[in-house]
PDB file of C-alpha atoms in Angstrom:
ATOM      1  CA  MET A   1     -14.345  10.042  54.978  1.00 46.00           C
ATOM      2  CA  SER A   2     -17.677  11.797  54.421  1.00 46.00           C
ATOM      3  CA  ASP A   3     -19.640  11.907  51.170  1.00 48.00           C
ATOM      4  CA  ARG A   4     -18.765  15.563  50.863  1.00 46.00           C
ATOM      5  CA  ASP A   5     -15.072  14.687  50.804  1.00 48.00           C
ATOM      6  CA  THR A   6     -15.524  12.416  47.799  1.00 46.00           C
ATOM      7  CA  GLU A   7     -17.598  14.809  45.737  1.00 45.00           C
ATOM      8  CA  PRO A   8     -14.700  16.702  44.098  1.00 45.00           C
ATOM      9  CA  GLU A   9     -13.128  13.467  42.850  1.00 44.00           C
ATOM     10  CA  ASP A  10     -16.455  12.339  41.353  1.00 45.00           C
ATOM     11  CA  GLU A  11     -16.833  15.703  39.673  1.00 43.00           C
ATOM     12  CA  VAL A  12     -13.369  15.589  38.179  1.00 43.00           C
ATOM     13  CA  ARG A  13     -13.539  12.086  36.707  1.00 42.00           C
ATOM     14  CA  PRO A  14     -15.825  12.946  33.760  1.00 43.00           C
ATOM     15  CA  LEU A  15     -13.402  15.675  32.781  1.00 39.00           C
ATOM     16  CA  LEU A  16     -10.490  13.236  32.707  1.00 40.00           C
ATOM     17  CA  SER A  17     -12.379  10.836  30.439  1.00 42.00           C
ATOM     18  CA  TRP A  18     -13.671  13.575  28.140  1.00 42.00           C
ATOM     19  CA  ARG A  19     -12.735  13.109  24.491  1.00 46.00           C
ATOM     20  CA  PRO A  20     -12.871  15.921  21.934  1.00 52.00           C
ATOM     21  CA  ARG A  21     -15.433  15.494  19.233  1.00 54.00           C
ATOM     22  CA  PRO A  22     -13.877  14.291  15.992  1.00 59.00           C
ATOM     23  CA  ASN A  23     -13.331  16.912  13.321  1.00 70.00           C
ATOM     24  CA  VAL A  24     -15.740  15.736  10.665  1.00 75.00           C
ATOM     25  CA  GLY A  25     -14.329  18.096   8.081  1.00 79.00           C
ATOM     26  CA  LYS A  26     -10.822  16.740   8.471  1.00 83.00           C
ATOM     27  CA  GLN A  27     -12.043  13.136   8.451  1.00 83.00           C
ATOM     28  CA  THR A  28     -14.007  13.761   5.237  1.00 86.00           C
ATOM     29  CA  ALA A  29     -10.977  15.397   3.667  1.00 88.00           C
ATOM     30  CA  GLY A  30      -8.859  12.398   4.633  1.00 87.00           C
ATOM     31  CA  LEU A  31     -11.311   9.938   3.094  1.00 87.00           C
ATOM     32  CA  LEU A  32     -11.480  12.012  -0.106  1.00 91.00           C
ATOM     33  CA  LEU A  33      -7.663  12.044  -0.302  1.00 91.00           C
ATOM     34  CA  ILE A  34      -7.638   8.271  -0.006  1.00 89.00           C
ATOM     35  CA  LEU A  35     -10.345   7.960  -2.670  1.00 91.00           C
ATOM     36  CA  PHE A  36      -8.380  10.184  -5.053  1.00 94.00           C
ATOM     37  CA  ALA A  37      -5.272   8.138  -4.239  1.00 92.00           C
ATOM     38  CA  CYS A  38      -7.080   4.980  -5.276  1.00 91.00           C
ATOM     39  CA  ALA A  39      -8.021   6.578  -8.578  1.00 93.00           C
ATOM     40  CA  ALA A  40      -4.410   7.742  -9.110  1.00 93.00           C
ATOM     41  CA  HIS A  41      -3.120   4.264  -8.234  1.00 93.00           C
ATOM     42  CA  ALA A  42      -5.430   2.472 -10.656  1.00 94.00           C
ATOM     43  CA  SER A  43      -4.618   5.039 -13.381  1.00 95.00           C
ATOM     44  CA  MET A  44      -0.908   4.552 -12.752  1.00 95.00           C
ATOM     45  CA  PHE A  45      -1.342   0.774 -13.125  1.00 95.00           C
ATOM     46  CA  GLY A  46      -3.153   1.382 -16.402  1.00 95.00           C
ATOM     47  CA  PHE A  47      -0.306   3.535 -17.765  1.00 96.00           C
ATOM     48  CA  ILE A  48       2.236   0.912 -16.683  1.00 96.00           C
ATOM     49  CA  LYS A  49       0.338  -1.811 -18.485  1.00 95.00           C
ATOM     50  CA  TRP A  50      -0.029   0.349 -21.613  1.00 95.00           C
ATOM     51  CA  SER A  51       3.706   1.200 -21.558  1.00 95.00           C
ATOM     52  CA  SER A  52       4.711  -2.446 -21.128  1.00 94.00           C
ATOM     53  CA  ALA A  53       3.665  -3.053 -24.722  1.00 92.00           C
ATOM     54  CA  THR A  54       6.566  -0.861 -25.821  1.00 93.00           C
ATOM     55  CA  PHE A  55       9.090  -0.912 -22.988  1.00 94.00           C
ATOM     56  CA  ALA A  56      10.545  -3.583 -20.788  1.00 94.00           C
ATOM     57  CA  SER A  57       9.094  -3.468 -17.282  1.00 93.00           C
ATOM     58  CA  LEU A  58      12.573  -2.726 -15.945  1.00 95.00           C
ATOM     59  CA  GLU A  59      12.794   0.424 -18.070  1.00 95.00           C
ATOM     60  CA  ILE A  60       9.473   1.605 -16.623  1.00 96.00           C
ATOM     61  CA  VAL A  61      10.854   0.995 -13.129  1.00 96.00           C
ATOM     62  CA  VAL A  62      13.932   3.070 -13.964  1.00 96.00           C
ATOM     63  CA  ALA A  63      11.860   5.998 -15.215  1.00 96.00           C
ATOM     64  CA  SER A  64       9.555   5.878 -12.200  1.00 96.00           C
ATOM     65  CA  SER A  65      12.489   5.665  -9.779  1.00 96.00           C
ATOM     66  CA  LEU A  66      14.243   8.662 -11.318  1.00 96.00           C
ATOM     67  CA  VAL A  67      11.062  10.736 -11.007  1.00 96.00           C
ATOM     68  CA  GLN A  68      10.632   9.605  -7.388  1.00 95.00           C
ATOM     69  CA  ALA A  69      14.192  10.571  -6.513  1.00 95.00           C
ATOM     70  CA  THR A  70      13.814  13.954  -8.204  1.00 96.00           C
ATOM     71  CA  LEU A  71      10.478  14.842  -6.570  1.00 96.00           C
ATOM     72  CA  GLY A  72      11.653  13.552  -3.182  1.00 94.00           C
ATOM     73  CA  LEU A  73      14.841  15.674  -3.355  1.00 95.00           C
ATOM     74  CA  LEU A  74      12.822  18.709  -4.382  1.00 95.00           C
ATOM     75  CA  GLY A  75      10.491  18.186  -1.446  1.00 94.00           C
ATOM     76  CA  CYS A  76      13.439  17.858   0.944  1.00 93.00           C
ATOM     77  CA  VAL A  77      14.920  21.086  -0.346  1.00 94.00           C
ATOM     78  CA  LEU A  78      11.621  22.950   0.060  1.00 93.00           C
ATOM     79  CA  LYS A  79      11.136  21.535   3.559  1.00 90.00           C
ATOM     80  CA  ARG A  80      14.813  21.964   4.438  1.00 90.00           C
ATOM     81  CA  THR A  81      14.993  18.326   5.393  1.00 88.00           C
ATOM     82  CA  ASN A  82      18.073  16.121   5.134  1.00 87.00           C
ATOM     83  CA  PRO A  83      17.313  13.886   2.123  1.00 88.00           C
ATOM     84  CA  PHE A  84      19.485  11.105   3.609  1.00 86.00           C
ATOM     85  CA  GLY A  85      17.711  11.101   6.974  1.00 81.00           C
ATOM     86  CA  GLN A  86      19.245  10.870  10.410  1.00 81.00           C
ATOM     87  CA  PRO A  87      22.485   8.875  10.721  1.00 81.00           C
ATOM     88  CA  GLY A  88      20.992   6.344  13.116  1.00 80.00           C
ATOM     89  CA  ILE A  89      18.284   5.137  10.717  1.00 83.00           C
ATOM     90  CA  ARG A  90      20.115   5.105   7.384  1.00 84.00           C
ATOM     91  CA  ARG A  91      20.819   1.374   7.408  1.00 87.00           C
ATOM     92  CA  ARG A  92      17.170   0.575   7.892  1.00 87.00           C
ATOM     93  CA  ILE A  93      15.907   2.982   5.218  1.00 88.00           C
ATOM     94  CA  THR A  94      18.602   1.616   2.873  1.00 90.00           C
ATOM     95  CA  PHE A  95      17.284  -1.898   3.421  1.00 91.00           C
ATOM     96  CA  ARG A  96      13.788  -0.579   2.957  1.00 90.00           C
ATOM     97  CA  GLY A  97      14.918   0.963  -0.344  1.00 91.00           C
ATOM     98  CA  LEU A  98      16.280  -2.403  -1.500  1.00 94.00           C
ATOM     99  CA  LEU A  99      12.997  -4.095  -0.701  1.00 93.00           C
ATOM    100  CA  ASN A 100      11.025  -1.326  -2.404  1.00 94.00           C
ATOM    101  CA  THR A 101      13.139  -1.851  -5.538  1.00 95.00           C
ATOM    102  CA  LEU A 102      12.140  -5.510  -5.611  1.00 96.00           C
ATOM    103  CA  VAL A 103       8.529  -4.514  -5.030  1.00 95.00           C
ATOM    104  CA  MET A 104       8.550  -2.314  -8.129  1.00 95.00           C
ATOM    105  CA  VAL A 105      10.386  -4.872 -10.306  1.00 96.00           C
ATOM    106  CA  THR A 106       7.987  -7.701  -9.439  1.00 96.00           C
ATOM    107  CA  LEU A 107       4.846  -5.556  -9.534  1.00 96.00           C
ATOM    108  CA  TYR A 108       5.607  -3.921 -12.849  1.00 96.00           C
ATOM    109  CA  TYR A 109       6.365  -7.281 -14.408  1.00 95.00           C
ATOM    110  CA  ALA A 110       3.075  -8.716 -13.131  1.00 95.00           C
ATOM    111  CA  LEU A 111       1.194  -5.796 -14.674  1.00 94.00           C
ATOM    112  CA  SER A 112       2.792  -6.533 -18.027  1.00 92.00           C
ATOM    113  CA  CYS A 113       1.398 -10.069 -18.262  1.00 91.00           C
ATOM    114  CA  MET A 114      -1.755 -10.161 -16.124  1.00 91.00           C
ATOM    115  CA  PRO A 115      -5.165  -8.479 -16.192  1.00 93.00           C
ATOM    116  CA  LEU A 116      -5.166  -5.204 -14.345  1.00 93.00           C
ATOM    117  CA  GLY A 117      -7.911  -6.004 -11.841  1.00 93.00           C
ATOM    118  CA  GLU A 118      -6.455  -9.382 -10.940  1.00 93.00           C
ATOM    119  CA  VAL A 119      -3.019  -7.915 -10.154  1.00 94.00           C
ATOM    120  CA  THR A 120      -4.609  -5.228  -7.951  1.00 93.00           C
ATOM    121  CA  ALA A 121      -6.702  -7.795  -6.078  1.00 93.00           C
ATOM    122  CA  ILE A 122      -3.670 -10.012  -5.412  1.00 93.00           C
ATOM    123  CA  ILE A 123      -1.458  -7.229  -4.119  1.00 92.00           C
ATOM    124  CA  TYR A 124      -4.177  -6.265  -1.635  1.00 88.00           C
ATOM    125  CA  ILE A 125      -3.135  -9.256   0.484  1.00 89.00           C
ATOM    126  CA  TYR A 126      -0.470  -6.779   1.628  1.00 86.00           C
ATOM    127  CA  PRO A 127      -2.330  -5.785   4.836  1.00 83.00           C
ATOM    128  CA  MET A 128      -2.811  -9.417   5.723  1.00 85.00           C
ATOM    129  CA  THR A 129       0.873 -10.100   5.108  1.00 88.00           C
ATOM    130  CA  THR A 130       1.758  -7.132   7.321  1.00 85.00           C
ATOM    131  CA  VAL A 131      -0.360  -8.595  10.158  1.00 85.00           C
ATOM    132  CA  VAL A 132       1.464 -11.940   9.814  1.00 87.00           C
ATOM    133  CA  LEU A 133       4.893 -10.328   9.826  1.00 86.00           C
ATOM    134  CA  ALA A 134       3.962  -8.076  12.773  1.00 84.00           C
ATOM    135  CA  ALA A 135       2.924 -11.162  14.737  1.00 84.00           C
ATOM    136  CA  LEU A 136       6.211 -12.901  13.939  1.00 86.00           C
ATOM    137  CA  PHE A 137       8.579 -10.007  14.622  1.00 83.00           C
ATOM    138  CA  PHE A 138       6.667  -7.747  17.056  1.00 80.00           C
ATOM    139  CA  ASN A 139       4.577 -10.339  18.911  1.00 82.00           C
ATOM    140  CA  GLU A 140       1.383  -8.601  17.895  1.00 79.00           C
ATOM    141  CA  PRO A 141      -1.817 -10.653  18.427  1.00 80.00           C
ATOM    142  CA  PHE A 142      -2.741 -13.157  15.736  1.00 82.00           C
ATOM    143  CA  GLY A 143      -5.855 -15.090  16.708  1.00 86.00           C
ATOM    144  CA  TRP A 144      -8.470 -17.224  15.052  1.00 88.00           C
ATOM    145  CA  PHE A 145      -9.984 -14.282  13.162  1.00 87.00           C
ATOM    146  CA  GLU A 146      -6.660 -13.325  11.546  1.00 86.00           C
ATOM    147  CA  THR A 147      -5.983 -16.996  10.743  1.00 90.00           C
ATOM    148  CA  ALA A 148      -9.382 -17.441   9.075  1.00 91.00           C
ATOM    149  CA  SER A 149      -8.983 -14.183   7.154  1.00 89.00           C
ATOM    150  CA  SER A 150      -5.563 -15.194   5.907  1.00 89.00           C
ATOM    151  CA  LEU A 151      -6.792 -18.602   4.745  1.00 92.00           C
ATOM    152  CA  LEU A 152      -9.725 -17.029   2.941  1.00 92.00           C
ATOM    153  CA  CYS A 153      -7.379 -14.537   1.229  1.00 91.00           C
ATOM    154  CA  ILE A 154      -5.335 -17.511   0.019  1.00 91.00           C
ATOM    155  CA  LEU A 155      -8.556 -19.047  -1.306  1.00 92.00           C
ATOM    156  CA  GLY A 156      -9.260 -15.753  -3.115  1.00 92.00           C
ATOM    157  CA  ILE A 157      -5.805 -15.887  -4.740  1.00 92.00           C
ATOM    158  CA  VAL A 158      -6.429 -19.474  -5.858  1.00 90.00           C
ATOM    159  CA  LEU A 159      -9.703 -18.490  -7.484  1.00 90.00           C
ATOM    160  CA  ILE A 160      -8.066 -15.552  -9.283  1.00 91.00           C
ATOM    161  CA  THR A 161      -4.927 -17.302 -10.477  1.00 86.00           C
ATOM    162  CA  LYS A 162      -6.521 -20.706 -11.195  1.00 82.00           C
ATOM    163  CA  PRO A 163      -3.420 -22.880 -10.715  1.00 76.00           C
ATOM    164  CA  TYR A 164      -2.714 -25.155 -13.654  1.00 64.00           C
ATOM    165  CA  TYR A 165      -2.859 -28.338 -11.582  1.00 57.00           C
ATOM    166  CA  LEU A 166      -6.390 -27.435 -10.471  1.00 59.00           C
ATOM    167  CA  PHE A 167      -7.827 -25.665 -13.520  1.00 60.00           C
ATOM    168  CA  GLY A 168      -5.365 -26.148 -16.358  1.00 60.00           C
ATOM    169  CA  GLU A 169      -6.345 -22.899 -18.061  1.00 63.00           C
ATOM    170  CA  ARG A 170      -3.628 -20.291 -17.705  1.00 67.00           C
ATOM    171  CA  SER A 171      -0.193 -19.976 -19.349  1.00 72.00           C
ATOM    172  CA  SER A 172       3.139 -20.314 -17.517  1.00 78.00           C
ATOM    173  CA  MET A 173       3.827 -16.612 -18.115  1.00 85.00           C
ATOM    174  CA  TYR A 174       0.562 -15.716 -16.388  1.00 85.00           C
ATOM    175  CA  HIS A 175       1.339 -17.880 -13.393  1.00 85.00           C
ATOM    176  CA  PHE A 176       4.831 -16.402 -13.091  1.00 91.00           C
ATOM    177  CA  GLY A 177       3.236 -12.959 -13.179  1.00 91.00           C
ATOM    178  CA  ALA A 178       0.833 -14.026 -10.401  1.00 91.00           C
ATOM    179  CA  PHE A 179       3.794 -15.279  -8.394  1.00 93.00           C
ATOM    180  CA  CYS A 180       5.464 -11.870  -8.879  1.00 95.00           C
ATOM    181  CA  ALA A 181       2.296 -10.076  -7.749  1.00 94.00           C
ATOM    182  CA  MET A 182       2.133 -12.151  -4.551  1.00 94.00           C
ATOM    183  CA  LEU A 183       5.882 -11.650  -3.970  1.00 95.00           C
ATOM    184  CA  SER A 184       5.396  -7.913  -4.450  1.00 95.00           C
ATOM    185  CA  ALA A 185       2.767  -7.820  -1.697  1.00 93.00           C
ATOM    186  CA  ILE A 186       4.999  -9.787   0.682  1.00 93.00           C
ATOM    187  CA  LEU A 187       7.986  -7.545  -0.053  1.00 93.00           C
ATOM    188  CA  ALA A 188       5.893  -4.398   0.394  1.00 91.00           C
ATOM    189  CA  ALA A 189       4.754  -5.592   3.819  1.00 90.00           C
ATOM    190  CA  SER A 190       8.355  -6.416   4.730  1.00 90.00           C
ATOM    191  CA  ALA A 191       9.478  -2.958   3.614  1.00 88.00           C
ATOM    192  CA  ASP A 192       6.915  -1.282   5.881  1.00 85.00           C
ATOM    193  CA  ILE A 193       7.784  -3.529   8.800  1.00 86.00           C
ATOM    194  CA  THR A 194      11.434  -2.486   8.378  1.00 83.00           C
ATOM    195  CA  VAL A 195      10.737   1.176   9.173  1.00 79.00           C
ATOM    196  CA  ARG A 196       7.872   0.642  11.612  1.00 75.00           C
ATOM    197  CA  ASN A 197       7.926   2.968  14.633  1.00 73.00           C
ATOM    198  CA  ILE A 198      10.720   5.081  13.075  1.00 77.00           C
ATOM    199  CA  PRO A 199       9.910   8.738  12.451  1.00 78.00           C
ATOM    200  CA  ILE A 200      10.933   9.336   8.839  1.00 83.00           C
ATOM    201  CA  ASP A 201       9.900  12.273   6.702  1.00 87.00           C
ATOM    202  CA  PHE A 202       7.885  11.267   3.646  1.00 90.00           C
ATOM    203  CA  MET A 203      10.131  13.235   1.271  1.00 92.00           C
ATOM    204  CA  THR A 204      13.270  11.636   2.700  1.00 91.00           C
ATOM    205  CA  LEU A 205      11.827   8.165   2.290  1.00 90.00           C
ATOM    206  CA  THR A 206      10.711   8.949  -1.253  1.00 92.00           C
ATOM    207  CA  PHE A 207      14.097  10.329  -2.291  1.00 94.00           C
ATOM    208  CA  PHE A 208      16.075   7.492  -0.653  1.00 90.00           C
ATOM    209  CA  SER A 209      13.890   4.794  -2.175  1.00 92.00           C
ATOM    210  CA  GLY A 210      14.026   6.387  -5.633  1.00 94.00           C
ATOM    211  CA  LEU A 211      17.789   6.839  -5.403  1.00 95.00           C
ATOM    212  CA  ILE A 212      18.488   3.241  -4.423  1.00 95.00           C
ATOM    213  CA  SER A 213      16.045   1.866  -6.994  1.00 95.00           C
ATOM    214  CA  SER A 214      17.616   3.955  -9.763  1.00 95.00           C
ATOM    215  CA  ALA A 215      21.135   2.863  -8.789  1.00 95.00           C
ATOM    216  CA  ILE A 216      20.131  -0.811  -8.973  1.00 95.00           C
ATOM    217  CA  THR A 217      17.751  -0.950 -11.937  1.00 95.00           C
ATOM    218  CA  LEU A 218      19.536   1.383 -14.330  1.00 94.00           C
ATOM    219  CA  PRO A 219      22.619  -0.880 -14.698  1.00 95.00           C
ATOM    220  CA  ALA A 220      20.344  -3.952 -14.703  1.00 95.00           C
ATOM    221  CA  LEU A 221      18.331  -2.471 -17.586  1.00 94.00           C
ATOM    222  CA  PHE A 222      21.362  -2.221 -19.864  1.00 92.00           C
ATOM    223  CA  ALA A 223      22.705  -5.587 -18.682  1.00 92.00           C
ATOM    224  CA  PHE A 224      19.604  -7.718 -19.058  1.00 91.00           C
ATOM    225  CA  GLU A 225      17.019  -5.846 -21.137  1.00 90.00           C
ATOM    226  CA  GLU A 226      16.871  -3.916 -24.371  1.00 89.00           C
ATOM    227  CA  PHE A 227      16.695  -0.152 -23.842  1.00 92.00           C
ATOM    228  CA  VAL A 228      14.097   1.502 -26.033  1.00 93.00           C
ATOM    229  CA  VAL A 229      14.451   5.235 -26.655  1.00 93.00           C
ATOM    230  CA  PRO A 230      11.016   6.736 -25.931  1.00 93.00           C
ATOM    231  CA  ASP A 231       9.449   9.275 -28.288  1.00 92.00           C
ATOM    232  CA  GLY A 232       7.893  12.483 -27.019  1.00 89.00           C
ATOM    233  CA  PHE A 233       4.484  11.006 -26.136  1.00 94.00           C
ATOM    234  CA  SER A 234       5.936   7.917 -24.488  1.00 94.00           C
ATOM    235  CA  SER A 235       8.298  10.089 -22.457  1.00 94.00           C
ATOM    236  CA  MET A 236       5.332  12.013 -21.117  1.00 96.00           C
ATOM    237  CA  ILE A 237       3.616   8.780 -20.141  1.00 96.00           C
ATOM    238  CA  LEU A 238       6.703   7.496 -18.320  1.00 95.00           C
ATOM    239  CA  LEU A 239       7.003  10.825 -16.539  1.00 96.00           C
ATOM    240  CA  LEU A 240       3.319  10.705 -15.652  1.00 96.00           C
ATOM    241  CA  ILE A 241       3.705   7.242 -14.111  1.00 96.00           C
ATOM    242  CA  GLY A 242       6.386   8.534 -11.735  1.00 95.00           C
ATOM    243  CA  VAL A 243       4.297  11.593 -10.841  1.00 96.00           C
ATOM    244  CA  LEU A 244       1.221   9.451 -10.179  1.00 95.00           C
ATOM    245  CA  VAL A 245       3.238   7.154  -7.899  1.00 94.00           C
ATOM    246  CA  PHE A 246       4.412  10.181  -5.914  1.00 95.00           C
ATOM    247  CA  ILE A 247       0.920  11.760  -5.746  1.00 95.00           C
ATOM    248  CA  GLN A 248      -0.707   8.507  -4.735  1.00 92.00           C
ATOM    249  CA  GLN A 249       1.739   7.816  -1.931  1.00 92.00           C
ATOM    250  CA  TYR A 250       1.537  11.377  -0.635  1.00 92.00           C
ATOM    251  CA  MET A 251      -2.281  11.421  -0.639  1.00 92.00           C
ATOM    252  CA  VAL A 252      -2.434   8.066   1.168  1.00 89.00           C
ATOM    253  CA  GLU A 253       0.085   9.285   3.766  1.00 87.00           C
ATOM    254  CA  GLN A 254      -1.855  12.481   4.374  1.00 88.00           C
ATOM    255  CA  GLY A 255      -5.281  10.829   4.177  1.00 86.00           C
ATOM    256  CA  LEU A 256      -4.435   8.185   6.781  1.00 81.00           C
ATOM    257  CA  ARG A 257      -3.457  10.921   9.194  1.00 83.00           C
ATOM    258  CA  LEU A 258      -6.866  12.586   8.910  1.00 83.00           C
ATOM    259  CA  ALA A 259      -9.328   9.768   8.297  1.00 79.00           C
ATOM    260  CA  PRO A 260     -10.433   7.090  10.810  1.00 75.00           C
ATOM    261  CA  ALA A 261      -8.697   3.795  10.104  1.00 69.00           C
ATOM    262  CA  GLY A 262     -11.834   1.682   9.593  1.00 70.00           C
ATOM    263  CA  PRO A 263     -13.553   3.738   6.897  1.00 76.00           C
ATOM    264  CA  ALA A 264     -10.153   4.382   5.314  1.00 77.00           C
ATOM    265  CA  ALA A 265      -9.643   0.630   4.921  1.00 76.00           C
ATOM    266  CA  LEU A 266     -12.992   0.385   3.129  1.00 77.00           C
ATOM    267  CA  ILE A 267     -12.257   3.321   0.842  1.00 82.00           C
ATOM    268  CA  CYS A 268      -8.871   1.799  -0.140  1.00 79.00           C
ATOM    269  CA  LEU A 269     -10.657  -1.176  -1.666  1.00 81.00           C
ATOM    270  CA  ASP A 270     -12.118   1.104  -4.339  1.00 85.00           C
ATOM    271  CA  ASP A 271      -8.713   0.657  -5.943  1.00 89.00           C
ATOM    272  CA  ILE A 272      -9.725  -2.882  -6.929  1.00 90.00           C
ATOM    273  CA  ILE A 273     -12.960  -1.651  -8.479  1.00 91.00           C
ATOM    274  CA  PHE A 274     -11.210   1.139 -10.394  1.00 93.00           C
ATOM    275  CA  SER A 275      -8.654  -1.340 -11.750  1.00 93.00           C
ATOM    276  CA  PHE A 276     -11.294  -3.800 -12.979  1.00 93.00           C
ATOM    277  CA  VAL A 277     -13.179  -0.913 -14.659  1.00 93.00           C
ATOM    278  CA  ILE A 278     -10.040   0.400 -16.397  1.00 94.00           C
ATOM    279  CA  GLY A 279      -9.065  -3.111 -17.456  1.00 94.00           C
ATOM    280  CA  PHE A 280     -12.514  -3.723 -18.915  1.00 93.00           C
ATOM    281  CA  ALA A 281     -12.942  -0.290 -20.576  1.00 93.00           C
ATOM    282  CA  ILE A 282      -9.434   0.192 -22.004  1.00 93.00           C
ATOM    283  CA  PHE A 283      -7.750  -3.199 -22.267  1.00 93.00           C
ATOM    284  CA  ARG A 284     -10.899  -5.231 -23.004  1.00 92.00           C
ATOM    285  CA  GLU A 285     -10.197  -7.547 -20.077  1.00 91.00           C
ATOM    286  CA  HIS A 286     -13.207  -9.663 -19.164  1.00 90.00           C
ATOM    287  CA  PRO A 287     -12.828 -11.234 -15.718  1.00 89.00           C
ATOM    288  CA  ASP A 288     -14.647 -14.514 -15.235  1.00 89.00           C
ATOM    289  CA  THR A 289     -16.839 -15.481 -12.293  1.00 91.00           C
ATOM    290  CA  LEU A 290     -14.019 -17.113 -10.355  1.00 90.00           C
ATOM    291  CA  SER A 291     -11.773 -14.076 -10.658  1.00 91.00           C
ATOM    292  CA  ILE A 292     -14.549 -11.756  -9.454  1.00 92.00           C
ATOM    293  CA  ALA A 293     -15.329 -14.142  -6.583  1.00 93.00           C
ATOM    294  CA  GLY A 294     -11.672 -14.335  -5.566  1.00 93.00           C
ATOM    295  CA  ALA A 295     -11.266 -10.544  -5.680  1.00 92.00           C
ATOM    296  CA  SER A 296     -14.440 -10.148  -3.637  1.00 92.00           C
ATOM    297  CA  ILE A 297     -13.236 -12.576  -0.967  1.00 93.00           C
ATOM    298  CA  ILE A 298      -9.929 -10.704  -0.627  1.00 92.00           C
ATOM    299  CA  ALA A 299     -11.705  -7.328  -0.464  1.00 89.00           C
ATOM    300  CA  VAL A 300     -14.150  -8.523   2.222  1.00 89.00           C
ATOM    301  CA  MET A 301     -11.456 -10.146   4.369  1.00 88.00           C
ATOM    302  CA  ILE A 302      -9.092  -7.193   4.205  1.00 85.00           C
ATOM    303  CA  SER A 303     -11.964  -4.852   5.013  1.00 84.00           C
ATOM    304  CA  ALA A 304     -12.968  -6.997   7.970  1.00 85.00           C
ATOM    305  CA  MET A 305      -9.380  -7.071   9.294  1.00 82.00           C
ATOM    306  CA  GLY A 306      -9.125  -3.297   8.994  1.00 78.00           C
ATOM    307  CA  MET A 307     -12.447  -2.704  10.761  1.00 79.00           C
ATOM    308  CA  LYS A 308     -11.518  -5.141  13.544  1.00 78.00           C
ATOM    309  CA  LYS A 309      -8.191  -3.446  14.135  1.00 75.00           C
ATOM    310  CA  TRP A 310      -9.874  -0.018  14.173  1.00 72.00           C
ATOM    311  CA  ARG A 311     -12.529  -1.089  16.666  1.00 74.00           C
ATOM    312  CA  SER A 312      -9.940  -2.722  18.878  1.00 72.00           C
ATOM    313  CA  SER A 313      -7.946   0.492  18.870  1.00 67.00           C
ATOM    314  CA  GLU A 314     -11.055   2.521  19.749  1.00 65.00           C
ATOM    315  CA  ARG A 315     -11.932   0.168  22.610  1.00 67.00           C
ATOM    316  CA  SER A 316      -8.389   0.363  23.919  1.00 62.00           C
ATOM    317  CA  ILE A 317      -8.458   4.154  23.921  1.00 59.00           C
ATOM    318  CA  THR A 318     -11.857   4.192  25.665  1.00 61.00           C
ATOM    319  CA  HIS A 319     -10.604   1.701  28.276  1.00 53.00           C
ATOM    320  CA  HIS A 320      -7.490   3.748  29.065  1.00 56.00           C
ATOM    321  CA  GLU A 321      -9.510   6.927  29.355  1.00 55.00           C
ATOM    322  CA  SER A 322     -11.999   5.280  31.720  1.00 60.00           C
ATOM    323  CA  GLN A 323      -9.089   4.219  33.945  1.00 60.00           C
ATOM    324  CA  ALA A 324      -7.698   7.755  34.072  1.00 56.00           C
TER     325      ALA A 324
END
């Protein structure tokens, strides 16, 4: 075969490996959505903590769940989407709803008895927990880097919580709250793993989760806690909590579609900063050096894991395109 015969193939190859330039405007919008979601999330945590002085954490969960179910159903009606999802996936989203209920119960309790920033830092082990579960159930890679990051995250939790047998400083209620915060992160990762790779509309998932959570926590509230009738102002705060949960989840869902994964992982960690600022400014919480060090370790490790996953994904895409 002559050189002339091979020229067309050589000319076509660059076209096959061509990648469109990223839309900077959409990426910026995605990062801004995630930043606003972090602010909404930290604000929502602040309102939960403020409300816990008046209401049992279970009552706050009930109010939030009812708002979630209502907004999710409204969204399904506007989008003309089946609020109960497709028949083949209902068992999995039901199980996801049960896990999400436990996430809210444990998280809201932790917020009632722990400093705001410390709770937020602890629940940010959620991405690390997701990586561990994905390795166990989906055989995704889990090498030395993931192992080291996980161990350092555990060290960060130890520095934040200061176990009694090591430091002897914190109350039993605080340590139970820390346990609930860690359990919340594990349950949240489990809930996401449950519906991984299943196309589910956001509104359907919101409605279903809110419905199941309401059905479970409302009877539990009257059975195990004292129901407090909210006044007008408190009712608005409880409503606002549910609205902020919905807005935060929607902005994250939309932001992650637009923004590159690596920078998005870094932006998400602003949530920890916002929470420490709100805790200091409003609740007069003064984190010590160990708590700040522990939160910083978790933030750095989660950021590093997110950046590594993003770069691996980019290299994989480039490799496949070069083979085309």
